[in-house]
Amino acid sequence: MTITLITGANKGIGFETARQLLELGHVVYIGARDVERGEKAAAALGARFVQLDVTDDASVSSALATIDAAEGRLDVLVHNAGILGEGAIDGPTALRVFDTNAVGIVRVTEAALPLLRRSSNPNVVTVSSSAGSFWAVNNPDRPEFHLPLALYSASKAAATMLTVQYAKAHPGIKFNALEPGTTATDMTAAFGIGRSPAESARTVVRLATLGADGPTGTFQDESGELRW
């Protein structure tokens, strides 16, 4: 039995990742900031719910303590929670975007490490973005070239780097980041672009189900490793 926690999983890619991992037999904990939405999503899927706001230390600690008490370990952690932070660029907005998209990864990872170390095959997957790739945003053939999302892009660059550094610091745990592909979610509705969350979730699931000899410290999309 594989114990999995997905942050920001009450909708979009996180929700579809939860659905697909449940179909593979995982015990899935849906982490969501909003209790009502989180409980509704968990009930719809047959998953379990933990209130988890990645910007709140107490919420993160409580969520991992709940999983610890119920399961005694964590096998898979998916960092999916994220915000765009579009619009005006100012200090408060920058702090909010980085707190969710980058600092949140640190909060949840640090709280989860003791549980992950008890797993026989621990996997950590970060839903990052090629919007944070120097190569992609400077390549006119890539969709990221045209996205005016400075704070989102910068925070996703940080998210990918955190993944690489955690992989180096904890060789017994696999840490991989991914570009899920342009996806039609609530977050991207204003752009009117993207494929279904279910399609993009497949890459998350592939990395979440890596075997013990799987790669670590990589940045991938559905076709394999990406330049960054």
PDB file of N, CA and C in Angstrom, residues 93-197:
ATOM      1  N   THR A  93       2.687  41.181  -3.664  1.00  0.00           N
ATOM      2  CA  THR A  93       2.333  40.109  -4.598  1.00  0.00           C
ATOM      3  C   THR A  93       3.491  39.133  -4.771  1.00  0.00           C
ATOM      4  N   ALA A  94       4.701  39.676  -4.868  1.00  0.00           N
ATOM      5  CA  ALA A  94       5.883  38.817  -5.003  1.00  0.00           C
ATOM      6  C   ALA A  94       6.038  37.907  -3.790  1.00  0.00           C
ATOM      7  N   LEU A  95       5.838  38.454  -2.607  1.00  0.00           N
ATOM      8  CA  LEU A  95       5.940  37.646  -1.395  1.00  0.00           C
ATOM      9  C   LEU A  95       4.893  36.536  -1.377  1.00  0.00           C
ATOM     10  N   ARG A  96       3.686  36.853  -1.823  1.00  0.00           N
ATOM     11  CA  ARG A  96       2.598  35.868  -1.828  1.00  0.00           C
ATOM     12  C   ARG A  96       2.891  34.737  -2.817  1.00  0.00           C
ATOM     13  N   VAL A  97       3.380  35.097  -4.015  1.00  0.00           N
ATOM     14  CA  VAL A  97       3.656  34.094  -5.040  1.00  0.00           C
ATOM     15  C   VAL A  97       4.809  33.180  -4.610  1.00  0.00           C
ATOM     16  N   PHE A  98       5.890  33.788  -4.123  1.00  0.00           N
ATOM     17  CA  PHE A  98       7.030  32.975  -3.701  1.00  0.00           C
ATOM     18  C   PHE A  98       6.694  32.151  -2.457  1.00  0.00           C
ATOM     19  N   ASP A  99       5.870  32.690  -1.569  1.00  0.00           N
ATOM     20  CA  ASP A  99       5.496  31.949  -0.369  1.00  0.00           C
ATOM     21  C   ASP A  99       4.743  30.678  -0.737  1.00  0.00           C
ATOM     22  N   THR A 100       3.866  30.774  -1.728  1.00  0.00           N
ATOM     23  CA  THR A 100       3.089  29.613  -2.149  1.00  0.00           C
ATOM     24  C   THR A 100       3.915  28.667  -3.015  1.00  0.00           C
ATOM     25  N   ASN A 101       4.564  29.203  -4.046  1.00  0.00           N
ATOM     26  CA  ASN A 101       5.179  28.373  -5.078  1.00  0.00           C
ATOM     27  C   ASN A 101       6.571  27.850  -4.732  1.00  0.00           C
ATOM     28  N   ALA A 102       7.268  28.521  -3.823  1.00  0.00           N
ATOM     29  CA  ALA A 102       8.629  28.095  -3.501  1.00  0.00           C
ATOM     30  C   ALA A 102       8.807  27.803  -2.013  1.00  0.00           C
ATOM     31  N   VAL A 103       8.495  28.776  -1.165  1.00  0.00           N
ATOM     32  CA  VAL A 103       8.657  28.561   0.276  1.00  0.00           C
ATOM     33  C   VAL A 103       7.740  27.434   0.756  1.00  0.00           C
ATOM     34  N   GLY A 104       6.571  27.326   0.152  1.00  0.00           N
ATOM     35  CA  GLY A 104       5.655  26.236   0.502  1.00  0.00           C
ATOM     36  C   GLY A 104       6.268  24.868   0.291  1.00  0.00           C
ATOM     37  N   ILE A 105       7.094  24.745  -0.750  1.00  0.00           N
ATOM     38  CA  ILE A 105       7.788  23.474  -1.001  1.00  0.00           C
ATOM     39  C   ILE A 105       8.724  23.151   0.156  1.00  0.00           C
ATOM     40  N   VAL A 106       9.421  24.169   0.643  1.00  0.00           N
ATOM     41  CA  VAL A 106      10.333  23.961   1.774  1.00  0.00           C
ATOM     42  C   VAL A 106       9.551  23.550   3.017  1.00  0.00           C
ATOM     43  N   ARG A 107       8.471  24.264   3.311  1.00  0.00           N
ATOM     44  CA  ARG A 107       7.669  23.943   4.507  1.00  0.00           C
ATOM     45  C   ARG A 107       7.196  22.491   4.490  1.00  0.00           C
ATOM     46  N   VAL A 108       6.592  22.106   3.380  1.00  0.00           N
ATOM     47  CA  VAL A 108       5.988  20.773   3.312  1.00  0.00           C
ATOM     48  C   VAL A 108       7.068  19.689   3.266  1.00  0.00           C
ATOM     49  N   THR A 109       8.121  19.925   2.505  1.00  0.00           N
ATOM     50  CA  THR A 109       9.188  18.931   2.424  1.00  0.00           C
ATOM     51  C   THR A 109       9.835  18.693   3.777  1.00  0.00           C
ATOM     52  N   GLU A 110      10.169  19.768   4.472  1.00  0.00           N
ATOM     53  CA  GLU A 110      10.832  19.626   5.773  1.00  0.00           C
ATOM     54  C   GLU A 110       9.937  18.887   6.767  1.00  0.00           C
ATOM     55  N   ALA A 111       8.640  19.172   6.731  1.00  0.00           N
ATOM     56  CA  ALA A 111       7.709  18.480   7.627  1.00  0.00           C
ATOM     57  C   ALA A 111       7.542  17.015   7.247  1.00  0.00           C
ATOM     58  N   ALA A 112       7.691  16.719   5.937  1.00  0.00           N
ATOM     59  CA  ALA A 112       7.449  15.362   5.444  1.00  0.00           C
ATOM     60  C   ALA A 112       8.677  14.465   5.521  1.00  0.00           C
ATOM     61  N   LEU A 113       9.871  15.034   5.596  1.00  0.00           N
ATOM     62  CA  LEU A 113      11.091  14.227   5.533  1.00  0.00           C
ATOM     63  C   LEU A 113      11.134  13.068   6.537  1.00  0.00           C
ATOM     64  N   PRO A 114      10.766  13.283   7.807  1.00  0.00           N
ATOM     65  CA  PRO A 114      10.798  12.148   8.734  1.00  0.00           C
ATOM     66  C   PRO A 114       9.892  10.998   8.308  1.00  0.00           C
ATOM     67  N   LEU A 115       8.753  11.314   7.707  1.00  0.00           N
ATOM     68  CA  LEU A 115       7.822  10.277   7.242  1.00  0.00           C
ATOM     69  C   LEU A 115       8.335   9.611   5.974  1.00  0.00           C
ATOM     70  N   LEU A 116       8.933  10.400   5.073  1.00  0.00           N
ATOM     71  CA  LEU A 116       9.472   9.856   3.828  1.00  0.00           C
ATOM     72  C   LEU A 116      10.617   8.894   4.100  1.00  0.00           C
ATOM     73  N   ARG A 117      11.408   9.189   5.125  1.00  0.00           N
ATOM     74  CA  ARG A 117      12.550   8.323   5.440  1.00  0.00           C
ATOM     75  C   ARG A 117      12.105   6.937   5.902  1.00  0.00           C
ATOM     76  N   ARG A 118      10.842   6.808   6.316  1.00  0.00           N
ATOM     77  CA  ARG A 118      10.328   5.504   6.744  1.00  0.00           C
ATOM     78  C   ARG A 118       9.787   4.683   5.576  1.00  0.00           C
ATOM     79  N   SER A 119       9.791   5.258   4.390  1.00  0.00           N
ATOM     80  CA  SER A 119       9.293   4.553   3.207  1.00  0.00           C
ATOM     81  C   SER A 119      10.404   3.723   2.583  1.00  0.00           C
ATOM     82  N   SER A 120      10.038   2.607   1.969  1.00  0.00           N
ATOM     83  CA  SER A 120      11.020   1.783   1.268  1.00  0.00           C
ATOM     84  C   SER A 120      11.309   2.325  -0.132  1.00  0.00           C
ATOM     85  N   ASN A 121      10.461   3.215  -0.632  1.00  0.00           N
ATOM     86  CA  ASN A 121      10.661   3.792  -1.972  1.00  0.00           C
ATOM     87  C   ASN A 121      10.051   5.192  -2.017  1.00  0.00           C
ATOM     88  N   PRO A 122      10.682   6.162  -1.344  1.00  0.00           N
ATOM     89  CA  PRO A 122      10.084   7.498  -1.272  1.00  0.00           C
ATOM     90  C   PRO A 122      10.300   8.319  -2.545  1.00  0.00           C
ATOM     91  N   ASN A 123       9.221   8.930  -3.015  1.00  0.00           N
ATOM     92  CA  ASN A 123       9.246   9.779  -4.200  1.00  0.00           C
ATOM     93  C   ASN A 123       8.650  11.143  -3.873  1.00  0.00           C
ATOM     94  N   VAL A 124       9.352  12.200  -4.255  1.00  0.00           N
ATOM     95  CA  VAL A 124       8.819  13.560  -4.141  1.00  0.00           C
ATOM     96  C   VAL A 124       8.762  14.164  -5.536  1.00  0.00           C
ATOM     97  N   VAL A 125       7.601  14.665  -5.910  1.00  0.00           N
ATOM     98  CA  VAL A 125       7.392  15.218  -7.249  1.00  0.00           C
ATOM     99  C   VAL A 125       6.935  16.664  -7.121  1.00  0.00           C
ATOM    100  N   THR A 126       7.619  17.553  -7.825  1.00  0.00           N
ATOM    101  CA  THR A 126       7.258  18.968  -7.818  1.00  0.00           C
ATOM    102  C   THR A 126       6.663  19.349  -9.163  1.00  0.00           C
ATOM    103  N   VAL A 127       5.415  19.823  -9.150  1.00  0.00           N
ATOM    104  CA  VAL A 127       4.813  20.338 -10.377  1.00  0.00           C
ATOM    105  C   VAL A 127       5.381  21.738 -10.587  1.00  0.00           C
ATOM    106  N   SER A 128       6.401  21.809 -11.426  1.00  0.00           N
ATOM    107  CA  SER A 128       7.055  23.080 -11.706  1.00  0.00           C
ATOM    108  C   SER A 128       6.579  23.587 -13.067  1.00  0.00           C
ATOM    109  N   SER A 129       7.431  24.286 -13.798  1.00  0.00           N
ATOM    110  CA  SER A 129       7.008  24.839 -15.089  1.00  0.00           C
ATOM    111  C   SER A 129       8.219  25.272 -15.895  1.00  0.00           C
ATOM    112  N   SER A 130       8.127  25.085 -17.210  1.00  0.00           N
ATOM    113  CA  SER A 130       9.163  25.610 -18.088  1.00  0.00           C
ATOM    114  C   SER A 130       9.091  27.128 -18.192  1.00  0.00           C
ATOM    115  N   ALA A 131       8.070  27.726 -17.608  1.00  0.00           N
ATOM    116  CA  ALA A 131       8.041  29.184 -17.492  1.00  0.00           C
ATOM    117  C   ALA A 131       9.179  29.660 -16.605  1.00  0.00           C
ATOM    118  N   GLY A 132       9.751  28.738 -15.814  1.00  0.00           N
ATOM    119  CA  GLY A 132      10.902  29.049 -14.988  1.00  0.00           C
ATOM    120  C   GLY A 132      12.205  28.556 -15.588  1.00  0.00           C
ATOM    121  N   SER A 133      12.193  28.237 -16.879  1.00  0.00           N
ATOM    122  CA  SER A 133      13.377  27.753 -17.581  1.00  0.00           C
ATOM    123  C   SER A 133      13.967  28.866 -18.438  1.00  0.00           C
ATOM    124  N   PHE A 134      15.235  29.183 -18.210  1.00  0.00           N
ATOM    125  CA  PHE A 134      15.918  30.214 -19.005  1.00  0.00           C
ATOM    126  C   PHE A 134      15.878  29.843 -20.487  1.00  0.00           C
ATOM    127  N   TRP A 135      16.074  28.547 -20.766  1.00  0.00           N
ATOM    128  CA  TRP A 135      16.048  28.073 -22.149  1.00  0.00           C
ATOM    129  C   TRP A 135      14.672  28.307 -22.782  1.00  0.00           C
ATOM    130  N   ALA A 136      13.619  27.926 -22.092  1.00  0.00           N
ATOM    131  CA  ALA A 136      12.281  27.992 -22.683  1.00  0.00           C
ATOM    132  C   ALA A 136      11.796  29.434 -22.876  1.00  0.00           C
ATOM    133  N   VAL A 137      12.007  30.287 -21.881  1.00  0.00           N
ATOM    134  CA  VAL A 137      11.459  31.649 -21.994  1.00  0.00           C
ATOM    135  C   VAL A 137      12.229  32.487 -23.014  1.00  0.00           C
ATOM    136  N   ASN A 138      13.402  32.009 -23.443  1.00  0.00           N
ATOM    137  CA  ASN A 138      14.163  32.707 -24.476  1.00  0.00           C
ATOM    138  C   ASN A 138      14.088  32.020 -25.832  1.00  0.00           C
ATOM    139  N   ASN A 139      13.198  31.029 -25.946  1.00  0.00           N
ATOM    140  CA  ASN A 139      13.034  30.274 -27.180  1.00  0.00           C
ATOM    141  C   ASN A 139      11.699  30.654 -27.830  1.00  0.00           C
ATOM    142  N   PRO A 140      11.723  31.409 -28.954  1.00  0.00           N
ATOM    143  CA  PRO A 140      10.467  31.873 -29.578  1.00  0.00           C
ATOM    144  C   PRO A 140       9.529  30.748 -29.997  1.00  0.00           C
ATOM    145  N   ASP A 141      10.064  29.532 -30.108  1.00  0.00           N
ATOM    146  CA  ASP A 141       9.223  28.400 -30.504  1.00  0.00           C
ATOM    147  C   ASP A 141       8.465  27.787 -29.329  1.00  0.00           C
ATOM    148  N   ARG A 142       8.781  28.238 -28.131  1.00  0.00           N
ATOM    149  CA  ARG A 142       8.131  27.704 -26.935  1.00  0.00           C
ATOM    150  C   ARG A 142       6.999  28.628 -26.485  1.00  0.00           C
ATOM    151  N   PRO A 143       5.894  28.055 -25.964  1.00  0.00           N
ATOM    152  CA  PRO A 143       4.790  28.905 -25.480  1.00  0.00           C
ATOM    153  C   PRO A 143       5.197  29.807 -24.319  1.00  0.00           C
ATOM    154  N   GLU A 144       6.192  29.386 -23.535  1.00  0.00           N
ATOM    155  CA  GLU A 144       6.629  30.185 -22.387  1.00  0.00           C
ATOM    156  C   GLU A 144       7.236  31.526 -22.812  1.00  0.00           C
ATOM    157  N   PHE A 145       7.732  31.593 -24.043  1.00  0.00           N
ATOM    158  CA  PHE A 145       8.346  32.818 -24.562  1.00  0.00           C
ATOM    159  C   PHE A 145       7.363  33.989 -24.512  1.00  0.00           C
ATOM    160  N   HIS A 146       6.070  33.671 -24.648  1.00  0.00           N
ATOM    161  CA  HIS A 146       5.050  34.708 -24.776  1.00  0.00           C
ATOM    162  C   HIS A 146       4.264  34.956 -23.480  1.00  0.00           C
ATOM    163  N   LEU A 147       4.631  34.277 -22.396  1.00  0.00           N
ATOM    164  CA  LEU A 147       3.875  34.428 -21.154  1.00  0.00           C
ATOM    165  C   LEU A 147       4.442  35.564 -20.293  1.00  0.00           C
ATOM    166  N   PRO A 148       3.651  36.608 -20.035  1.00  0.00           N
ATOM    167  CA  PRO A 148       4.133  37.748 -19.233  1.00  0.00           C
ATOM    168  C   PRO A 148       3.918  37.509 -17.735  1.00  0.00           C
ATOM    169  N   LEU A 149       4.568  36.481 -17.207  1.00  0.00           N
ATOM    170  CA  LEU A 149       4.327  36.076 -15.823  1.00  0.00           C
ATOM    171  C   LEU A 149       5.643  36.063 -15.045  1.00  0.00           C
ATOM    172  N   ALA A 150       6.157  37.246 -14.768  1.00  0.00           N
ATOM    173  CA  ALA A 150       7.485  37.358 -14.156  1.00  0.00           C
ATOM    174  C   ALA A 150       7.571  36.655 -12.810  1.00  0.00           C
ATOM    175  N   LEU A 151       6.608  36.899 -11.937  1.00  0.00           N
ATOM    176  CA  LEU A 151       6.678  36.337 -10.587  1.00  0.00           C
ATOM    177  C   LEU A 151       6.461  34.825 -10.602  1.00  0.00           C
ATOM    178  N   TYR A 152       5.499  34.376 -11.385  1.00  0.00           N
ATOM    179  CA  TYR A 152       5.263  32.932 -11.509  1.00  0.00           C
ATOM    180  C   TYR A 152       6.516  32.248 -12.054  1.00  0.00           C
ATOM    181  N   SER A 153       7.083  32.809 -13.125  1.00  0.00           N
ATOM    182  CA  SER A 153       8.259  32.214 -13.745  1.00  0.00           C
ATOM    183  C   SER A 153       9.426  32.146 -12.766  1.00  0.00           C
ATOM    184  N   ALA A 154       9.669  33.244 -12.064  1.00  0.00           N
ATOM    185  CA  ALA A 154      10.787  33.275 -11.120  1.00  0.00           C
ATOM    186  C   ALA A 154      10.581  32.283  -9.981  1.00  0.00           C
ATOM    187  N   SER A 155       9.362  32.181  -9.502  1.00  0.00           N
ATOM    188  CA  SER A 155       9.089  31.259  -8.397  1.00  0.00           C
ATOM    189  C   SER A 155       9.200  29.808  -8.847  1.00  0.00           C
ATOM    190  N   LYS A 156       8.864  29.525 -10.105  1.00  0.00           N
ATOM    191  CA  LYS A 156       8.995  28.160 -10.608  1.00  0.00           C
ATOM    192  C   LYS A 156      10.451  27.798 -10.877  1.00  0.00           C
ATOM    193  N   ALA A 157      11.263  28.792 -11.230  1.00  0.00           N
ATOM    194  CA  ALA A 157      12.699  28.543 -11.321  1.00  0.00           C
ATOM    195  C   ALA A 157      13.229  28.133  -9.952  1.00  0.00           C
ATOM    196  N   ALA A 158      12.746  28.817  -8.912  1.00  0.00           N
ATOM    197  CA  ALA A 158      13.135  28.469  -7.543  1.00  0.00           C
ATOM    198  C   ALA A 158      12.641  27.077  -7.182  1.00  0.00           C
ATOM    199  N   ALA A 159      11.434  26.732  -7.591  1.00  0.00           N
ATOM    200  CA  ALA A 159      10.874  25.414  -7.279  1.00  0.00           C
ATOM    201  C   ALA A 159      11.706  24.294  -7.892  1.00  0.00           C
ATOM    202  N   THR A 160      12.138  24.484  -9.135  1.00  0.00           N
ATOM    203  CA  THR A 160      12.960  23.474  -9.783  1.00  0.00           C
ATOM    204  C   THR A 160      14.327  23.367  -9.114  1.00  0.00           C
ATOM    205  N   MET A 161      14.923  24.500  -8.766  1.00  0.00           N
ATOM    206  CA  MET A 161      16.220  24.471  -8.092  1.00  0.00           C
ATOM    207  C   MET A 161      16.118  23.812  -6.723  1.00  0.00           C
ATOM    208  N   LEU A 162      15.046  24.078  -5.994  1.00  0.00           N
ATOM    209  CA  LEU A 162      14.847  23.406  -4.712  1.00  0.00           C
ATOM    210  C   LEU A 162      14.801  21.896  -4.898  1.00  0.00           C
ATOM    211  N   THR A 163      14.149  21.453  -5.957  1.00  0.00           N
ATOM    212  CA  THR A 163      14.068  20.020  -6.245  1.00  0.00           C
ATOM    213  C   THR A 163      15.459  19.422  -6.441  1.00  0.00           C
ATOM    214  N   VAL A 164      16.289  20.097  -7.226  1.00  0.00           N
ATOM    215  CA  VAL A 164      17.647  19.617  -7.490  1.00  0.00           C
ATOM    216  C   VAL A 164      18.469  19.579  -6.201  1.00  0.00           C
ATOM    217  N   GLN A 165      18.350  20.627  -5.409  1.00  0.00           N
ATOM    218  CA  GLN A 165      19.142  20.698  -4.174  1.00  0.00           C
ATOM    219  C   GLN A 165      18.680  19.670  -3.140  1.00  0.00           C
ATOM    220  N   TYR A 166      17.388  19.444  -3.046  1.00  0.00           N
ATOM    221  CA  TYR A 166      16.885  18.404  -2.133  1.00  0.00           C
ATOM    222  C   TYR A 166      17.350  17.016  -2.592  1.00  0.00           C
ATOM    223  N   ALA A 167      17.383  16.799  -3.899  1.00  0.00           N
ATOM    224  CA  ALA A 167      17.852  15.510  -4.414  1.00  0.00           C
ATOM    225  C   ALA A 167      19.303  15.271  -4.023  1.00  0.00           C
ATOM    226  N   LYS A 168      20.123  16.316  -4.080  1.00  0.00           N
ATOM    227  CA  LYS A 168      21.536  16.190  -3.708  1.00  0.00           C
ATOM    228  C   LYS A 168      21.701  15.976  -2.205  1.00  0.00           C
ATOM    229  N   ALA A 169      20.847  16.652  -1.425  1.00  0.00           N
ATOM    230  CA  ALA A 169      20.979  16.584   0.036  1.00  0.00           C
ATOM    231  C   ALA A 169      20.436  15.289   0.615  1.00  0.00           C
ATOM    232  N   HIS A 170      19.494  14.642  -0.098  1.00  0.00           N
ATOM    233  CA  HIS A 170      18.834  13.436   0.427  1.00  0.00           C
ATOM    234  C   HIS A 170      18.859  12.335  -0.641  1.00  0.00           C
ATOM    235  N   PRO A 171      20.014  11.701  -0.834  1.00  0.00           N
ATOM    236  CA  PRO A 171      20.146  10.697  -1.907  1.00  0.00           C
ATOM    237  C   PRO A 171      19.254   9.472  -1.721  1.00  0.00           C
ATOM    238  N   GLY A 172      18.735   9.255  -0.534  1.00  0.00           N
ATOM    239  CA  GLY A 172      17.852   8.117  -0.322  1.00  0.00           C
ATOM    240  C   GLY A 172      16.406   8.365  -0.731  1.00  0.00           C
ATOM    241  N   ILE A 173      16.114   9.587  -1.141  1.00  0.00           N
ATOM    242  CA  ILE A 173      14.763   9.966  -1.556  1.00  0.00           C
ATOM    243  C   ILE A 173      14.838  10.541  -2.962  1.00  0.00           C
ATOM    244  N   LYS A 174      13.952  10.114  -3.855  1.00  0.00           N
ATOM    245  CA  LYS A 174      13.940  10.661  -5.209  1.00  0.00           C
ATOM    246  C   LYS A 174      13.144  11.972  -5.241  1.00  0.00           C
ATOM    247  N   PHE A 175      13.762  13.011  -5.776  1.00  0.00           N
ATOM    248  CA  PHE A 175      13.119  14.306  -5.966  1.00  0.00           C
ATOM    249  C   PHE A 175      13.185  14.650  -7.454  1.00  0.00           C
ATOM    250  N   ASN A 176      12.042  14.834  -8.081  1.00  0.00           N
ATOM    251  CA  ASN A 176      12.002  15.209  -9.490  1.00  0.00           C
ATOM    252  C   ASN A 176      10.952  16.298  -9.712  1.00  0.00           C
ATOM    253  N   ALA A 177      11.263  17.211 -10.636  1.00  0.00           N
ATOM    254  CA  ALA A 177      10.335  18.283 -10.997  1.00  0.00           C
ATOM    255  C   ALA A 177       9.837  18.054 -12.419  1.00  0.00           C
ATOM    256  N   LEU A 178       8.706  18.632 -12.740  1.00  0.00           N
ATOM    257  CA  LEU A 178       8.159  18.422 -14.073  1.00  0.00           C
ATOM    258  C   LEU A 178       7.481  19.669 -14.621  1.00  0.00           C
ATOM    259  N   GLU A 179       7.475  19.724 -15.937  1.00  0.00           N
ATOM    260  CA  GLU A 179       6.657  20.642 -16.715  1.00  0.00           C
ATOM    261  C   GLU A 179       5.448  19.821 -17.169  1.00  0.00           C
ATOM    262  N   PRO A 180       4.245  20.130 -16.654  1.00  0.00           N
ATOM    263  CA  PRO A 180       3.100  19.265 -16.944  1.00  0.00           C
ATOM    264  C   PRO A 180       2.504  19.443 -18.336  1.00  0.00           C
ATOM    265  N   GLY A 181       2.958  20.467 -19.069  1.00  0.00           N
ATOM    266  CA  GLY A 181       2.331  20.789 -20.345  1.00  0.00           C
ATOM    267  C   GLY A 181       1.279  21.862 -20.152  1.00  0.00           C
ATOM    268  N   THR A 182       0.996  22.600 -21.188  1.00  0.00           N
ATOM    269  CA  THR A 182      -0.003  23.671 -21.110  1.00  0.00           C
ATOM    270  C   THR A 182      -1.363  23.047 -20.835  1.00  0.00           C
ATOM    271  N   THR A 183      -1.945  23.425 -19.708  1.00  0.00           N
ATOM    272  CA  THR A 183      -3.142  22.739 -19.210  1.00  0.00           C
ATOM    273  C   THR A 183      -4.269  23.719 -18.946  1.00  0.00           C
ATOM    274  N   ALA A 184      -5.461  23.355 -19.343  1.00  0.00           N
ATOM    275  CA  ALA A 184      -6.640  24.191 -19.103  1.00  0.00           C
ATOM    276  C   ALA A 184      -7.139  23.964 -17.675  1.00  0.00           C
ATOM    277  N   THR A 185      -6.847  24.902 -16.795  1.00  0.00           N
ATOM    278  CA  THR A 185      -7.300  24.838 -15.405  1.00  0.00           C
ATOM    279  C   THR A 185      -7.894  26.186 -15.020  1.00  0.00           C
ATOM    280  N   ASP A 186      -8.422  26.279 -13.817  1.00  0.00           N
ATOM    281  CA  ASP A 186      -8.916  27.567 -13.329  1.00  0.00           C
ATOM    282  C   ASP A 186      -7.809  28.618 -13.383  1.00  0.00           C
ATOM    283  N   MET A 187      -6.576  28.196 -13.123  1.00  0.00           N
ATOM    284  CA  MET A 187      -5.456  29.126 -13.056  1.00  0.00           C
ATOM    285  C   MET A 187      -5.123  29.725 -14.419  1.00  0.00           C
ATOM    286  N   THR A 188      -5.342  28.946 -15.491  1.00  0.00           N
ATOM    287  CA  THR A 188      -4.983  29.423 -16.828  1.00  0.00           C
ATOM    288  C   THR A 188      -6.200  29.845 -17.648  1.00  0.00           C
ATOM    289  N   ALA A 189      -7.353  29.940 -17.019  1.00  0.00           N
ATOM    290  CA  ALA A 189      -8.592  30.235 -17.746  1.00  0.00           C
ATOM    291  C   ALA A 189      -8.507  31.527 -18.561  1.00  0.00           C
ATOM    292  N   ALA A 190      -7.817  32.528 -18.008  1.00  0.00           N
ATOM    293  CA  ALA A 190      -7.718  33.822 -18.684  1.00  0.00           C
ATOM    294  C   ALA A 190      -6.972  33.720 -20.011  1.00  0.00           C
ATOM    295  N   PHE A 191      -6.132  32.688 -20.151  1.00  0.00           N
ATOM    296  CA  PHE A 191      -5.347  32.551 -21.380  1.00  0.00           C
ATOM    297  C   PHE A 191      -6.078  31.714 -22.439  1.00  0.00           C
ATOM    298  N   GLY A 192      -7.113  30.985 -22.008  1.00  0.00           N
ATOM    299  CA  GLY A 192      -7.891  30.190 -22.947  1.00  0.00           C
ATOM    300  C   GLY A 192      -7.082  29.136 -23.677  1.00  0.00           C
ATOM    301  N   ILE A 193      -6.148  28.502 -22.975  1.00  0.00           N
ATOM    302  CA  ILE A 193      -5.263  27.534 -23.621  1.00  0.00           C
ATOM    303  C   ILE A 193      -5.200  26.246 -22.810  1.00  0.00           C
ATOM    304  N   GLY A 194      -4.696  25.198 -23.466  1.00  0.00           N
ATOM    305  CA  GLY A 194      -4.332  24.003 -22.722  1.00  0.00           C
ATOM    306  C   GLY A 194      -5.191  22.785 -22.965  1.00  0.00           C
ATOM    307  N   ARG A 195      -4.598  21.661 -22.589  1.00  0.00           N
ATOM    308  CA  ARG A 195      -5.267  20.371 -22.695  1.00  0.00           C
ATOM    309  C   ARG A 195      -5.896  20.030 -21.348  1.00  0.00           C
ATOM    310  N   SER A 196      -6.480  18.835 -21.276  1.00  0.00           N
ATOM    311  CA  SER A 196      -7.176  18.463 -20.049  1.00  0.00           C
ATOM    312  C   SER A 196      -6.197  18.182 -18.914  1.00  0.00           C
ATOM    313  N   PRO A 197      -6.588  18.486 -17.667  1.00  0.00           N
ATOM    314  CA  PRO A 197      -5.744  18.149 -16.515  1.00  0.00           C
ATOM    315  C   PRO A 197      -5.416  16.660 -16.452  1.00  0.00           C
TER     316      PRO A 197
END
